mmCIF file with all atom_site columns, C-alpha atoms and ligand atoms in Angstrom:
data_model
loop_
_atom_site.group_PDB
_atom_site.id
_atom_site.type_symbol
_atom_site.label_atom_id
_atom_site.label_alt_id
_atom_site.label_comp_id
_atom_site.label_asym_id
_atom_site.label_entity_id
_atom_site.label_seq_id
_atom_site.pdbx_PDB_ins_code
_atom_site.Cartn_x
_atom_site.Cartn_y
_atom_site.Cartn_z
_atom_site.occupancy
_atom_site.B_iso_or_equiv
_atom_site.pdbx_formal_charge
_atom_site.auth_seq_id
_atom_site.auth_comp_id
_atom_site.auth_asym_id
_atom_site.auth_atom_id
_atom_site.pdbx_PDB_model_num
ATOM   1   C CA . MET A 1 1   ? 130.735 135.123 87.747  1.00 93.00 ? 1   MET A CA 1
ATOM   2   C CA . ASP A 1 2   ? 131.440 131.381 87.792  1.00 97.00 ? 2   ASP A CA 1
ATOM   3   C CA . ASN A 1 3   ? 134.400 129.576 86.229  1.00 97.00 ? 3   ASN A CA 1
ATOM   4   C CA . LYS A 1 4   ? 132.530 128.598 83.060  1.00 97.00 ? 4   LYS A CA 1
ATOM   5   C CA . GLU A 1 5   ? 131.363 132.165 82.412  1.00 98.00 ? 5   GLU A CA 1
ATOM   6   C CA . LEU A 1 6   ? 134.918 133.468 82.782  1.00 98.00 ? 6   LEU A CA 1
ATOM   7   C CA . VAL A 1 7   ? 136.132 130.814 80.328  1.00 98.00 ? 7   VAL A CA 1
ATOM   8   C CA . GLU A 1 8   ? 133.483 132.021 77.863  1.00 98.00 ? 8   GLU A CA 1
ATOM   9   C CA . ARG A 1 9   ? 134.947 135.503 78.161  1.00 98.00 ? 9   ARG A CA 1
ATOM   10  C CA . ALA A 1 10  ? 138.410 134.064 77.519  1.00 98.00 ? 10  ALA A CA 1
ATOM   11  C CA . LYS A 1 11  ? 137.048 132.389 74.379  1.00 98.00 ? 11  LYS A CA 1
ATOM   12  C CA . LEU A 1 12  ? 135.899 135.797 73.153  1.00 98.00 ? 12  LEU A CA 1
ATOM   13  C CA . ALA A 1 13  ? 139.341 137.239 73.914  1.00 98.00 ? 13  ALA A CA 1
ATOM   14  C CA . ARG A 1 14  ? 140.924 134.380 71.965  1.00 98.00 ? 14  ARG A CA 1
ATOM   15  C CA . LYS A 1 15  ? 139.253 135.674 68.810  1.00 98.00 ? 15  LYS A CA 1
ATOM   16  C CA . LEU A 1 16  ? 141.452 138.794 69.161  1.00 98.00 ? 16  LEU A CA 1
ATOM   17  C CA . SER A 1 17  ? 144.675 136.755 69.060  1.00 98.00 ? 17  SER A CA 1
ATOM   18  C CA . TYR A 1 18  ? 147.293 137.779 66.503  1.00 98.00 ? 18  TYR A CA 1
ATOM   19  C CA . SER A 1 19  ? 149.123 134.494 65.977  1.00 98.00 ? 19  SER A CA 1
ATOM   20  C CA . PRO A 1 20  ? 150.003 134.101 62.279  1.00 98.00 ? 20  PRO A CA 1
ATOM   21  C CA . TYR A 1 21  ? 153.297 132.335 63.083  1.00 98.00 ? 21  TYR A CA 1
ATOM   22  C CA . SER A 1 22  ? 152.299 129.645 65.558  1.00 98.00 ? 22  SER A CA 1
ATOM   23  C CA . LYS A 1 23  ? 148.656 129.602 64.461  1.00 98.00 ? 23  LYS A CA 1
ATOM   24  C CA . PHE A 1 24  ? 147.952 128.839 68.115  1.00 98.00 ? 24  PHE A CA 1
ATOM   25  C CA . ALA A 1 25  ? 145.407 131.308 69.451  1.00 98.00 ? 25  ALA A CA 1
ATOM   26  C CA . VAL A 1 26  ? 145.131 131.745 73.214  1.00 98.00 ? 26  VAL A CA 1
ATOM   27  C CA . GLY A 1 27  ? 142.571 133.785 75.140  1.00 98.00 ? 27  GLY A CA 1
ATOM   28  C CA . ALA A 1 28  ? 142.566 134.951 78.748  1.00 98.00 ? 28  ALA A CA 1
ATOM   29  C CA . ALA A 1 29  ? 140.083 136.749 80.976  1.00 98.00 ? 29  ALA A CA 1
ATOM   30  C CA . LEU A 1 30  ? 140.939 138.264 84.371  1.00 98.00 ? 30  LEU A CA 1
ATOM   31  C CA . LEU A 1 31  ? 138.100 138.745 86.867  1.00 98.00 ? 31  LEU A CA 1
ATOM   32  C CA . CYS A 1 32  ? 138.370 141.557 89.436  1.00 98.00 ? 32  CYS A CA 1
ATOM   33  C CA . ASN A 1 33  ? 136.542 141.772 92.767  1.00 98.00 ? 33  ASN A CA 1
ATOM   34  C CA . ASP A 1 34  ? 134.279 144.568 91.471  1.00 98.00 ? 34  ASP A CA 1
ATOM   35  C CA . GLY A 1 35  ? 133.020 142.211 88.747  1.00 98.00 ? 35  GLY A CA 1
ATOM   36  C CA . SER A 1 36  ? 135.012 143.800 85.942  1.00 98.00 ? 36  SER A CA 1
ATOM   37  C CA . VAL A 1 37  ? 136.799 141.510 83.472  1.00 98.00 ? 37  VAL A CA 1
ATOM   38  C CA . TYR A 1 38  ? 139.964 142.340 81.518  1.00 98.00 ? 38  TYR A CA 1
ATOM   39  C CA . LEU A 1 39  ? 140.823 140.397 78.389  1.00 98.00 ? 39  LEU A CA 1
ATOM   40  C CA . GLY A 1 40  ? 144.103 139.246 76.896  1.00 98.00 ? 40  GLY A CA 1
ATOM   41  C CA . ALA A 1 41  ? 145.150 137.310 73.809  1.00 98.00 ? 41  ALA A CA 1
ATOM   42  C CA . ASN A 1 42  ? 148.541 136.286 72.493  1.00 98.00 ? 42  ASN A CA 1
ATOM   43  C CA . ILE A 1 43  ? 150.100 138.820 70.142  1.00 98.00 ? 43  ILE A CA 1
ATOM   44  C CA . GLU A 1 44  ? 152.976 137.524 68.037  1.00 98.00 ? 44  GLU A CA 1
ATOM   45  C CA . ASN A 1 45  ? 155.712 139.172 65.988  1.00 98.00 ? 45  ASN A CA 1
ATOM   46  C CA . SER A 1 46  ? 157.878 138.162 63.020  1.00 98.00 ? 46  SER A CA 1
ATOM   47  C CA . SER A 1 47  ? 160.755 138.544 65.483  1.00 97.00 ? 47  SER A CA 1
ATOM   48  C CA . TYR A 1 48  ? 159.387 135.577 67.408  1.00 97.00 ? 48  TYR A CA 1
ATOM   49  C CA . PRO A 1 49  ? 160.674 136.257 70.957  1.00 96.00 ? 49  PRO A CA 1
ATOM   50  C CA . LEU A 1 50  ? 158.824 139.577 70.988  1.00 97.00 ? 50  LEU A CA 1
ATOM   51  C CA . SER A 1 51  ? 155.515 137.711 71.116  1.00 98.00 ? 51  SER A CA 1
ATOM   52  C CA . MET A 1 52  ? 153.439 138.131 74.259  1.00 98.00 ? 52  MET A CA 1
ATOM   53  C CA . CYS A 1 53  ? 151.203 135.513 75.880  1.00 98.00 ? 53  CYS A CA 1
ATOM   54  C CA . ALA A 1 54  ? 147.487 135.938 76.494  1.00 98.00 ? 54  ALA A CA 1
ATOM   55  C CA . GLU A 1 55  ? 147.760 135.652 80.289  1.00 98.00 ? 55  GLU A CA 1
ATOM   56  C CA . ARG A 1 56  ? 150.341 138.391 80.628  1.00 98.00 ? 56  ARG A CA 1
ATOM   57  C CA . ASN A 1 57  ? 148.430 140.646 78.262  1.00 98.00 ? 57  ASN A CA 1
ATOM   58  C CA . ALA A 1 58  ? 145.287 140.211 80.405  1.00 98.00 ? 58  ALA A CA 1
ATOM   59  C CA . ILE A 1 59  ? 147.134 141.112 83.619  1.00 98.00 ? 59  ILE A CA 1
ATOM   60  C CA . TYR A 1 60  ? 148.915 144.060 82.022  1.00 98.00 ? 60  TYR A CA 1
ATOM   61  C CA . ASN A 1 61  ? 145.652 145.231 80.464  1.00 98.00 ? 61  ASN A CA 1
ATOM   62  C CA . ALA A 1 62  ? 144.002 145.260 83.914  1.00 98.00 ? 62  ALA A CA 1
ATOM   63  C CA . MET A 1 63  ? 146.938 147.064 85.530  1.00 98.00 ? 63  MET A CA 1
ATOM   64  C CA . LEU A 1 64  ? 147.014 149.695 82.810  1.00 98.00 ? 64  LEU A CA 1
ATOM   65  C CA . ASN A 1 65  ? 143.343 150.287 83.566  1.00 98.00 ? 65  ASN A CA 1
ATOM   66  C CA . GLY A 1 66  ? 144.112 151.006 87.223  1.00 98.00 ? 66  GLY A CA 1
ATOM   67  C CA . LYS A 1 67  ? 143.612 147.550 88.761  1.00 98.00 ? 67  LYS A CA 1
ATOM   68  C CA . GLY A 1 68  ? 146.151 145.885 91.022  1.00 97.00 ? 68  GLY A CA 1
ATOM   69  C CA . LYS A 1 69  ? 147.038 142.651 92.734  1.00 97.00 ? 69  LYS A CA 1
ATOM   70  C CA . ASN A 1 70  ? 144.404 142.923 95.454  1.00 97.00 ? 70  ASN A CA 1
ATOM   71  C CA . ASP A 1 71  ? 141.654 143.368 92.861  1.00 98.00 ? 71  ASP A CA 1
ATOM   72  C CA . PHE A 1 72  ? 142.404 140.099 91.078  1.00 98.00 ? 72  PHE A CA 1
ATOM   73  C CA . VAL A 1 73  ? 140.141 137.124 91.792  1.00 98.00 ? 73  VAL A CA 1
ATOM   74  C CA . ALA A 1 74  ? 140.495 134.667 88.902  1.00 98.00 ? 74  ALA A CA 1
ATOM   75  C CA . LEU A 1 75  ? 142.266 134.268 85.565  1.00 98.00 ? 75  LEU A CA 1
ATOM   76  C CA . ALA A 1 76  ? 140.858 131.978 82.863  1.00 98.00 ? 76  ALA A CA 1
ATOM   77  C CA . ILE A 1 77  ? 142.961 130.663 79.972  1.00 98.00 ? 77  ILE A CA 1
ATOM   78  C CA . VAL A 1 78  ? 141.681 128.856 76.913  1.00 98.00 ? 78  VAL A CA 1
ATOM   79  C CA . ALA A 1 79  ? 143.106 127.432 73.689  1.00 98.00 ? 79  ALA A CA 1
ATOM   80  C CA . ASN A 1 80  ? 142.269 124.704 71.205  1.00 98.00 ? 80  ASN A CA 1
ATOM   81  C CA . THR A 1 81  ? 144.238 122.021 73.047  1.00 97.00 ? 81  THR A CA 1
ATOM   82  C CA . PRO A 1 82  ? 143.355 118.323 73.505  1.00 97.00 ? 82  PRO A CA 1
ATOM   83  C CA . ASP A 1 83  ? 143.187 118.853 77.267  1.00 97.00 ? 83  ASP A CA 1
ATOM   84  C CA . ILE A 1 84  ? 143.249 122.044 79.369  1.00 97.00 ? 84  ILE A CA 1
ATOM   85  C CA . CYS A 1 85  ? 145.669 124.801 78.289  1.00 96.00 ? 85  CYS A CA 1
ATOM   86  C CA . ALA A 1 86  ? 148.165 125.463 81.095  1.00 97.00 ? 86  ALA A CA 1
ATOM   87  C CA . PRO A 1 87  ? 150.158 128.718 81.365  1.00 98.00 ? 87  PRO A CA 1
ATOM   88  C CA . CYS A 1 88  ? 153.803 128.650 80.267  1.00 97.00 ? 88  CYS A CA 1
ATOM   89  C CA . GLY A 1 89  ? 156.580 129.034 82.805  1.00 97.00 ? 89  GLY A CA 1
ATOM   90  C CA . ALA A 1 90  ? 157.133 132.736 82.101  1.00 97.00 ? 90  ALA A CA 1
ATOM   91  C CA . CYS A 1 91  ? 153.443 133.457 82.671  1.00 98.00 ? 91  CYS A CA 1
ATOM   92  C CA . ARG A 1 92  ? 153.471 131.432 85.903  1.00 98.00 ? 92  ARG A CA 1
ATOM   93  C CA . GLN A 1 93  ? 156.262 133.641 87.213  1.00 98.00 ? 93  GLN A CA 1
ATOM   94  C CA . VAL A 1 94  ? 154.363 136.818 86.318  1.00 98.00 ? 94  VAL A CA 1
ATOM   95  C CA . ILE A 1 95  ? 151.069 135.456 87.685  1.00 98.00 ? 95  ILE A CA 1
ATOM   96  C CA . SER A 1 96  ? 152.875 134.506 90.905  1.00 98.00 ? 96  SER A CA 1
ATOM   97  C CA . GLU A 1 97  ? 154.101 138.072 91.437  1.00 98.00 ? 97  GLU A CA 1
ATOM   98  C CA . LEU A 1 98  ? 151.069 140.036 90.263  1.00 98.00 ? 98  LEU A CA 1
ATOM   99  C CA . MET A 1 99  ? 148.128 137.962 91.521  1.00 98.00 ? 99  MET A CA 1
ATOM   100 C CA . PRO A 1 100 ? 147.230 136.959 95.104  1.00 98.00 ? 100 PRO A CA 1
ATOM   101 C CA . LYS A 1 101 ? 148.463 133.492 96.115  1.00 97.00 ? 101 LYS A CA 1
ATOM   102 C CA . ASP A 1 102 ? 144.876 132.306 96.702  1.00 98.00 ? 102 ASP A CA 1
ATOM   103 C CA . ALA A 1 103 ? 143.463 133.674 93.428  1.00 98.00 ? 103 ALA A CA 1
ATOM   104 C CA . LYS A 1 104 ? 142.182 131.068 90.990  1.00 98.00 ? 104 LYS A CA 1
ATOM   105 C CA . VAL A 1 105 ? 143.754 130.084 87.685  1.00 98.00 ? 105 VAL A CA 1
ATOM   106 C CA . ILE A 1 106 ? 141.141 128.392 85.497  1.00 98.00 ? 106 ILE A CA 1
ATOM   107 C CA . MET A 1 107 ? 142.613 126.356 82.649  1.00 98.00 ? 107 MET A CA 1
ATOM   108 C CA . ALA A 1 108 ? 140.321 125.235 79.855  1.00 98.00 ? 108 ALA A CA 1
ATOM   109 C CA . ASN A 1 109 ? 140.003 124.187 76.242  1.00 98.00 ? 109 ASN A CA 1
ATOM   110 C CA . LEU A 1 110 ? 137.331 124.710 73.564  1.00 97.00 ? 110 LEU A CA 1
ATOM   111 C CA . ASN A 1 111 ? 135.648 121.396 74.421  1.00 95.00 ? 111 ASN A CA 1
ATOM   112 C CA . ASP A 1 112 ? 134.734 122.305 77.991  1.00 91.00 ? 112 ASP A CA 1
ATOM   113 C CA . SER A 1 113 ? 137.639 120.608 79.748  1.00 97.00 ? 113 SER A CA 1
ATOM   114 C CA . ILE A 1 114 ? 138.239 122.817 82.765  1.00 98.00 ? 114 ILE A CA 1
ATOM   115 C CA . LYS A 1 115 ? 140.494 122.739 85.821  1.00 98.00 ? 115 LYS A CA 1
ATOM   116 C CA . ALA A 1 116 ? 140.963 125.385 88.506  1.00 98.00 ? 116 ALA A CA 1
ATOM   117 C CA . VAL A 1 117 ? 143.976 125.689 90.799  1.00 98.00 ? 117 VAL A CA 1
ATOM   118 C CA . THR A 1 118 ? 145.298 128.472 93.015  1.00 98.00 ? 118 THR A CA 1
ATOM   119 C CA . VAL A 1 119 ? 148.225 130.688 92.022  1.00 98.00 ? 119 VAL A CA 1
ATOM   120 C CA . ASP A 1 120 ? 150.238 128.968 94.744  1.00 97.00 ? 120 ASP A CA 1
ATOM   121 C CA . GLU A 1 121 ? 149.439 125.548 93.316  1.00 98.00 ? 121 GLU A CA 1
ATOM   122 C CA . LEU A 1 122 ? 150.356 126.692 89.806  1.00 98.00 ? 122 LEU A CA 1
ATOM   123 C CA . LEU A 1 123 ? 153.888 127.711 90.817  1.00 97.00 ? 123 LEU A CA 1
ATOM   124 C CA . PRO A 1 124 ? 155.065 126.180 94.067  1.00 96.00 ? 124 PRO A CA 1
ATOM   125 C CA . PHE A 1 125 ? 158.499 127.238 95.363  1.00 96.00 ? 125 PHE A CA 1
ATOM   126 C CA . ALA A 1 126 ? 158.209 130.473 93.364  1.00 95.00 ? 126 ALA A CA 1
ATOM   127 C CA . PHE A 1 127 ? 161.103 132.894 93.129  1.00 94.00 ? 127 PHE A CA 1
ATOM   128 C CA . SER A 1 128 ? 159.983 136.271 94.485  1.00 94.00 ? 128 SER A CA 1
ATOM   129 C CA . SER A 1 129 ? 161.159 139.720 95.516  1.00 93.00 ? 129 SER A CA 1
ATOM   130 C CA . GLU A 1 130 ? 161.750 138.352 99.030  1.00 93.00 ? 130 GLU A CA 1
ATOM   131 C CA . ASP A 1 131 ? 164.584 136.261 97.641  1.00 95.00 ? 131 ASP A CA 1
ATOM   132 C CA . LEU A 1 132 ? 166.376 139.461 96.658  1.00 95.00 ? 132 LEU A CA 1
ATOM   133 C CA . ASN A 1 133 ? 166.756 140.604 100.285 1.00 91.00 ? 133 ASN A CA 1
HETATM 134 N N1 . THU B 2 .   ? 150.985 131.153 74.513  1.00 83.44 ? 201 THU B N1 1
HETATM 135 C C1 . THU B 2 .   ? 150.164 131.858 75.342  1.00 83.44 ? 201 THU B C1 1
HETATM 136 O O1 . THU B 2 .   ? 149.579 132.876 74.943  1.00 83.44 ? 201 THU B O1 1
HETATM 137 N N2 . THU B 2 .   ? 150.025 131.426 76.618  1.00 83.44 ? 201 THU B N2 1
HETATM 138 C C2 . THU B 2 .   ? 150.638 130.318 77.133  1.00 83.44 ? 201 THU B C2 1
HETATM 139 O O2 . THU B 2 .   ? 150.609 130.087 78.331  1.00 83.44 ? 201 THU B O2 1
HETATM 140 C C3 . THU B 2 .   ? 151.308 129.391 76.221  1.00 83.44 ? 201 THU B C3 1
HETATM 141 C C4 . THU B 2 .   ? 151.724 129.971 74.922  1.00 83.44 ? 201 THU B C4 1
HETATM 142 C C5 . THU B 2 .   ? 151.161 131.626 73.143  1.00 83.44 ? 201 THU B C5 1
HETATM 143 C C6 . THU B 2 .   ? 152.536 132.147 72.840  1.00 83.44 ? 201 THU B C6 1
HETATM 144 C C7 . THU B 2 .   ? 152.617 131.950 71.341  1.00 83.44 ? 201 THU B C7 1
HETATM 145 O O3 . THU B 2 .   ? 152.013 133.090 70.717  1.00 83.44 ? 201 THU B O3 1
HETATM 146 C C8 . THU B 2 .   ? 151.738 130.746 71.077  1.00 83.44 ? 201 THU B C8 1
HETATM 147 O O4 . THU B 2 .   ? 150.935 130.570 72.235  1.00 83.44 ? 201 THU B O4 1
HETATM 148 C C9 . THU B 2 .   ? 152.508 129.466 70.818  1.00 83.44 ? 201 THU B C9 1
HETATM 149 O O5 . THU B 2 .   ? 153.428 129.219 71.802  1.00 83.44 ? 201 THU B O5 1
#
């Protein structure tokens, strides 16, 4: 599956967003090495900090379906932004821990702007479990 196809899947996921507070719908699609794709969308709450981002929901969705770090190949993110939609800092930290360093993060918008970077490029100098030793 190429980058554009994965973004199309993220656009479908975006339709599942529950974002009545921000009115900013985000979709994500996580490609695994067996070709399976797990979707995520942002799910908000009236207690605002309880909201969860699309990217993290996609990763957690995959993990709860038995997939793990070594299965993950690429994560696409899409929103209705003027340029590409980039993951927030919290998501970068989670992506950095739960996806391989060389996996792709494909950032896009609804107008076919698209940019792909590696997990390592998305969060250089990441804090990790190794820092706890
Ligand atoms: N959001 C995401 O889902 N992913 C991001 O990387 C940026 C922000 C969501 C969180 C909240 O529901 C809405 O977008 C506005 O911040």
